[in-house]
PDB file of C-alpha atoms in Angstrom:
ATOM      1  CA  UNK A   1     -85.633 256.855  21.501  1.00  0.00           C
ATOM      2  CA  UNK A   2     -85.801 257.093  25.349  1.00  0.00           C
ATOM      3  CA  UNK A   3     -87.917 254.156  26.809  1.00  0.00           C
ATOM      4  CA  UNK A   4     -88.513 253.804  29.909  1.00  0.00           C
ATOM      5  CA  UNK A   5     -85.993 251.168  31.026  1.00  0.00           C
ATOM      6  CA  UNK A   6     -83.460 254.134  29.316  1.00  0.00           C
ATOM      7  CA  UNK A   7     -85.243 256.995  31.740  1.00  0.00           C
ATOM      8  CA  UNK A   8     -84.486 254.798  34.770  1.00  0.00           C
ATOM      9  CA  UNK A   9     -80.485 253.848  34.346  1.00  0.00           C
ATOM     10  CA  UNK A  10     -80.662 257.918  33.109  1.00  0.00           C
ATOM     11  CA  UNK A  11     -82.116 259.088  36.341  1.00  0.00           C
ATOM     12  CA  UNK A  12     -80.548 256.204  38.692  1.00  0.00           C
ATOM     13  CA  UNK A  13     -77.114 257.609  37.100  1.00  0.00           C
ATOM     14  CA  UNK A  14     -77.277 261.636  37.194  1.00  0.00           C
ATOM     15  CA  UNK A  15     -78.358 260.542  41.480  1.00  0.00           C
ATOM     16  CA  UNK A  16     -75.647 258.040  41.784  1.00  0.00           C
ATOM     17  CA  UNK A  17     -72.943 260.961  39.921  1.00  0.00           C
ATOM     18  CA  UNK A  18     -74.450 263.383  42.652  1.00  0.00           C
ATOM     19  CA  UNK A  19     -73.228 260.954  45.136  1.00  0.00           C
ATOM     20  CA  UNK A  20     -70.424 260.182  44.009  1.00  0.00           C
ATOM     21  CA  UNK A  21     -69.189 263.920  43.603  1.00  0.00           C
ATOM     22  CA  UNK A  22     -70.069 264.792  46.632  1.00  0.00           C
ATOM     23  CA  UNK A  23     -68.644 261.804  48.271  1.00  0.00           C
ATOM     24  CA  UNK A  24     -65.092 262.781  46.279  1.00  0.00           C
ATOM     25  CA  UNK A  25     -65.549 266.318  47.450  1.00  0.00           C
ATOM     26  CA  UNK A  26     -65.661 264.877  50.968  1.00  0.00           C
ATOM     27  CA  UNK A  27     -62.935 262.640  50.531  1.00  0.00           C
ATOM     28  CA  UNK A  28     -60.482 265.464  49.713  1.00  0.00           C
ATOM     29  CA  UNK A  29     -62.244 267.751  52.137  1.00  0.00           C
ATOM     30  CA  UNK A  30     -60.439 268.693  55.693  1.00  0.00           C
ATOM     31  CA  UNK A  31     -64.083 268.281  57.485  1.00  0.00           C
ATOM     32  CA  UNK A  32     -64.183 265.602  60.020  1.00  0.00           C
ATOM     33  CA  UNK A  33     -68.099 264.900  59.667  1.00  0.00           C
ATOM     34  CA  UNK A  34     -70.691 265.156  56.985  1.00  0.00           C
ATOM     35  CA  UNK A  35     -74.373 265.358  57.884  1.00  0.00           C
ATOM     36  CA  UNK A  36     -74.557 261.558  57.612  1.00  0.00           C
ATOM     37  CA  UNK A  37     -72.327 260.646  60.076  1.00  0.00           C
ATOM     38  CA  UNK A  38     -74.967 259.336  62.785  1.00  0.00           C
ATOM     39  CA  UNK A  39     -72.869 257.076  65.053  1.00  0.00           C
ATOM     40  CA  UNK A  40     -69.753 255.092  64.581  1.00  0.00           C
ATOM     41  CA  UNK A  41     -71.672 252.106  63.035  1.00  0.00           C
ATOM     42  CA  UNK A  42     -73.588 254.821  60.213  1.00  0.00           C
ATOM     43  CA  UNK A  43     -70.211 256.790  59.399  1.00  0.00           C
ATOM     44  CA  UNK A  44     -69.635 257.735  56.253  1.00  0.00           C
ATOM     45  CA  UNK A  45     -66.265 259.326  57.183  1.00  0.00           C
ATOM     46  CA  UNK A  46     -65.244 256.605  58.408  1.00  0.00           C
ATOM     47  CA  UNK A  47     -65.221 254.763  55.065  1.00  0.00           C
ATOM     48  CA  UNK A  48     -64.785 257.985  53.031  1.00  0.00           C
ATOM     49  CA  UNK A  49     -61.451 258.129  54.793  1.00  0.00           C
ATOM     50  CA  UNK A  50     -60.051 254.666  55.500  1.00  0.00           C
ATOM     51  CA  UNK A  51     -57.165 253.254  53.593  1.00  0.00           C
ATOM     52  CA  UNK A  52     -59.884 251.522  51.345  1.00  0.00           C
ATOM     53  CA  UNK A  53     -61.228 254.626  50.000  1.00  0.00           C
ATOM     54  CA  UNK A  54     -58.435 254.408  47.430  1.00  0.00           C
ATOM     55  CA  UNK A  55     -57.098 252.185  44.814  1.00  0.00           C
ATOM     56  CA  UNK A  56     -53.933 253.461  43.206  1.00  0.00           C
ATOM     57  CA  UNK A  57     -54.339 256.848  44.818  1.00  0.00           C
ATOM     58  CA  UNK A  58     -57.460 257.255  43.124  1.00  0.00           C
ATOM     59  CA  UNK A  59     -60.848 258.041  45.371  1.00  0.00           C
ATOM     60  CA  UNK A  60     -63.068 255.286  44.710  1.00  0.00           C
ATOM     61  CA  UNK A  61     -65.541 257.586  44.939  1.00  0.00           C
ATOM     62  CA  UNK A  62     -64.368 259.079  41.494  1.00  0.00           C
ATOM     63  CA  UNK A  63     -64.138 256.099  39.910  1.00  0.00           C
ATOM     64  CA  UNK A  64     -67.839 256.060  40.810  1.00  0.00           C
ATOM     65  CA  UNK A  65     -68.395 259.182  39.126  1.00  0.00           C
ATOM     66  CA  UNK A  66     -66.706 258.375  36.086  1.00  0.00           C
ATOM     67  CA  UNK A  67     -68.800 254.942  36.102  1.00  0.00           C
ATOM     68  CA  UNK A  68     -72.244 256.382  36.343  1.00  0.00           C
ATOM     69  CA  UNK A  69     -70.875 258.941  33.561  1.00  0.00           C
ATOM     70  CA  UNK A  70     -69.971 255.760  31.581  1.00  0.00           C
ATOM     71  CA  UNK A  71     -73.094 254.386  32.031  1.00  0.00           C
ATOM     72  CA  UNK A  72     -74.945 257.629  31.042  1.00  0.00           C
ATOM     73  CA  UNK A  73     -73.286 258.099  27.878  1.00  0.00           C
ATOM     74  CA  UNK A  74     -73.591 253.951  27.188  1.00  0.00           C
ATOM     75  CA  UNK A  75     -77.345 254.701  27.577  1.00  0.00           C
ATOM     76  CA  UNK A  76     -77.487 258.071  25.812  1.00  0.00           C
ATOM     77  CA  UNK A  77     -75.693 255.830  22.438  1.00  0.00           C
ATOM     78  CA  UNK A  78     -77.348 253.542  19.742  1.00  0.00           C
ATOM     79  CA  UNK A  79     -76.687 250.193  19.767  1.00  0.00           C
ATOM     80  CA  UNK A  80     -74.223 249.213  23.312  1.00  0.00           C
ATOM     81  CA  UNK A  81     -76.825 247.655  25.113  1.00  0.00           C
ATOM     82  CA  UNK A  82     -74.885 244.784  25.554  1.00  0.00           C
ATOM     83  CA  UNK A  83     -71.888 246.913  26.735  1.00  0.00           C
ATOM     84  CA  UNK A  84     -74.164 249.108  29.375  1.00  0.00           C
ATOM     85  CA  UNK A  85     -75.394 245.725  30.448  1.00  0.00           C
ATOM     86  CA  UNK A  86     -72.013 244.407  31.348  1.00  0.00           C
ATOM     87  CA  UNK A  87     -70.706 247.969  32.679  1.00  0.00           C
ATOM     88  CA  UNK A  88     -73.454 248.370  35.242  1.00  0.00           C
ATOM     89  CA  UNK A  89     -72.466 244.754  36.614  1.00  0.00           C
ATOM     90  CA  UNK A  90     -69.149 245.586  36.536  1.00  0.00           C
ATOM     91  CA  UNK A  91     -70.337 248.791  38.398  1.00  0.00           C
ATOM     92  CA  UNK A  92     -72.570 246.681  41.202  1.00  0.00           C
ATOM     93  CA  UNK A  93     -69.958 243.734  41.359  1.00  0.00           C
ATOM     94  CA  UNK A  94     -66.898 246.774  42.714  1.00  0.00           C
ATOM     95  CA  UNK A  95     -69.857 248.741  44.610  1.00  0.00           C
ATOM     96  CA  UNK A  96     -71.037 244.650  46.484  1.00  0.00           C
ATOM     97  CA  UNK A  97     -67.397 244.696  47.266  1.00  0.00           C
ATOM     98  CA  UNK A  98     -67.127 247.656  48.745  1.00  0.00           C
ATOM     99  CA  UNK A  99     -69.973 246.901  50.537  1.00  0.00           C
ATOM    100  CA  UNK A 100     -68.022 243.740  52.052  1.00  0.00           C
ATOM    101  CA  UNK A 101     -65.178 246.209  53.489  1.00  0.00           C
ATOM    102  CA  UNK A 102     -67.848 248.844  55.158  1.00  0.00           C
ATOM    103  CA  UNK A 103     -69.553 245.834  56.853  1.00  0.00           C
ATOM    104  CA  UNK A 104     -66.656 242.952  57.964  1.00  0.00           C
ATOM    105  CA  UNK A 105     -63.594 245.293  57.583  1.00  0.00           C
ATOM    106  CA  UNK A 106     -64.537 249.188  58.661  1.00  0.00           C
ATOM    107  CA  UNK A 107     -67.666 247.732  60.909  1.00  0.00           C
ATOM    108  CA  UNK A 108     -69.700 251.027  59.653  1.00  0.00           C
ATOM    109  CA  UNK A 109     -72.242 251.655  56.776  1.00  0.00           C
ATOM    110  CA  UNK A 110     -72.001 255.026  55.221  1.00  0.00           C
ATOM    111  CA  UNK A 111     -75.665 255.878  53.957  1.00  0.00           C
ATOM    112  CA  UNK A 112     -74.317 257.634  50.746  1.00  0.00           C
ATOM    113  CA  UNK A 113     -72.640 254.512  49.643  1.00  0.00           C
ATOM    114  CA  UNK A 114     -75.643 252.229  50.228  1.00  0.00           C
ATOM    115  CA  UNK A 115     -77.910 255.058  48.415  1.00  0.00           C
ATOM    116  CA  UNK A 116     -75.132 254.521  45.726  1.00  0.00           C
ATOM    117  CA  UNK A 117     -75.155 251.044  45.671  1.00  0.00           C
ATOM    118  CA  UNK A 118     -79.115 250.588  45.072  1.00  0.00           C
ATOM    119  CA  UNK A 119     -78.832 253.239  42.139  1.00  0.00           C
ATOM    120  CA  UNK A 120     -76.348 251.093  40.413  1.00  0.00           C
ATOM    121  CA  UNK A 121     -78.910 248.189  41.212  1.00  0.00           C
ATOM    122  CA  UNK A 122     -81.937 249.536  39.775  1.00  0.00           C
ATOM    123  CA  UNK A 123     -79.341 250.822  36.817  1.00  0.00           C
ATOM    124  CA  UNK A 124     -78.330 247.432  36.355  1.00  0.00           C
ATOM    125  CA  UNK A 125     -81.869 245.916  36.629  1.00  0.00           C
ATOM    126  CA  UNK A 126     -83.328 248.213  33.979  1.00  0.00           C
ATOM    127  CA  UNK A 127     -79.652 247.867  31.689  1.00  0.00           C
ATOM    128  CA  UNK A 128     -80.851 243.910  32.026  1.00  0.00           C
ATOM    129  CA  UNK A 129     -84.154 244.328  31.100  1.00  0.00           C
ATOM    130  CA  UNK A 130     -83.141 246.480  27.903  1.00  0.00           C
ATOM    131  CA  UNK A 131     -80.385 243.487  26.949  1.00  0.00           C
ATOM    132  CA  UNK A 132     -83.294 241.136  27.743  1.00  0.00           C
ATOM    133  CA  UNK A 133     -85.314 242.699  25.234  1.00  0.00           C
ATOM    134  CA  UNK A 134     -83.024 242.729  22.459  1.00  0.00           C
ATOM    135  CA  UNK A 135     -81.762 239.384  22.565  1.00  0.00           C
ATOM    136  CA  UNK A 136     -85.992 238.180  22.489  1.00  0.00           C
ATOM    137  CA  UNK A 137     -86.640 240.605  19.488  1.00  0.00           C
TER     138      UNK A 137
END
């Protein structure tokens, strides 16, 4: 059964995948601005490109995509509400760390990785609430 709490983290994921494809398509892209580079302190360039856009030669960006996916098909199963739970931590914990480098490292906030960053916060809110639930029935 979808509840609500399942509609949310289902919703909050499919946007955050969006994201996070388009932000890999821009990180292997040749462009030298998207439409939400504003000014050097709102670039996401900047971080889309920086030598912290990668771990292991892999896009963080795709290891976005392949963590909202996670999360999707977590949600989409019977009985790993426990495991969504700690995935979409997991998946806020990396994206609050990332968040560290755009603001005291790169000095620049790219607006795609904030919007990403409160979708896997209202993912992990309702993934919470579901785990929440379970444990008090």
């Amino acid at each position: 059964m979808i509840t609500k709490a399942k509609s949310v983290i289902l919703v909050a994921s499919a946007l955050g995948m969006l994201i996070s494809a388009y932000s890999t398509y821009s990180h292997y892209g040749t462009a030298t601005d998207t439409f939400c580079d504003i000014s050097a302190a709102l670039s996401c360039t900047t971080v889309n490109k920086s030598i912290y856009a990668e771990i292991g030669g892999i896009p963080v960006a795709l290891i976005g995509l392949y963590g909202y996916g996670l999360i999707v098909l977590l949600t989409l199963g019977r009985g790993h509400v426990k495991w969504l739970f700690a995935t979409s931590i997991l998946g806020l914990v990396f994206s609050l760390y990332l968040t560290w480098i755009e603001l005291f490292t790169l000095r620049t906030v790219c607006i795609l990785c904030v919007t990403s960053q409160l979708m896997i916060l209202i993912s992990t809110i309702a993934a919470g609430v579901l785990y929440f639930r379970r444990r008090a029935s």
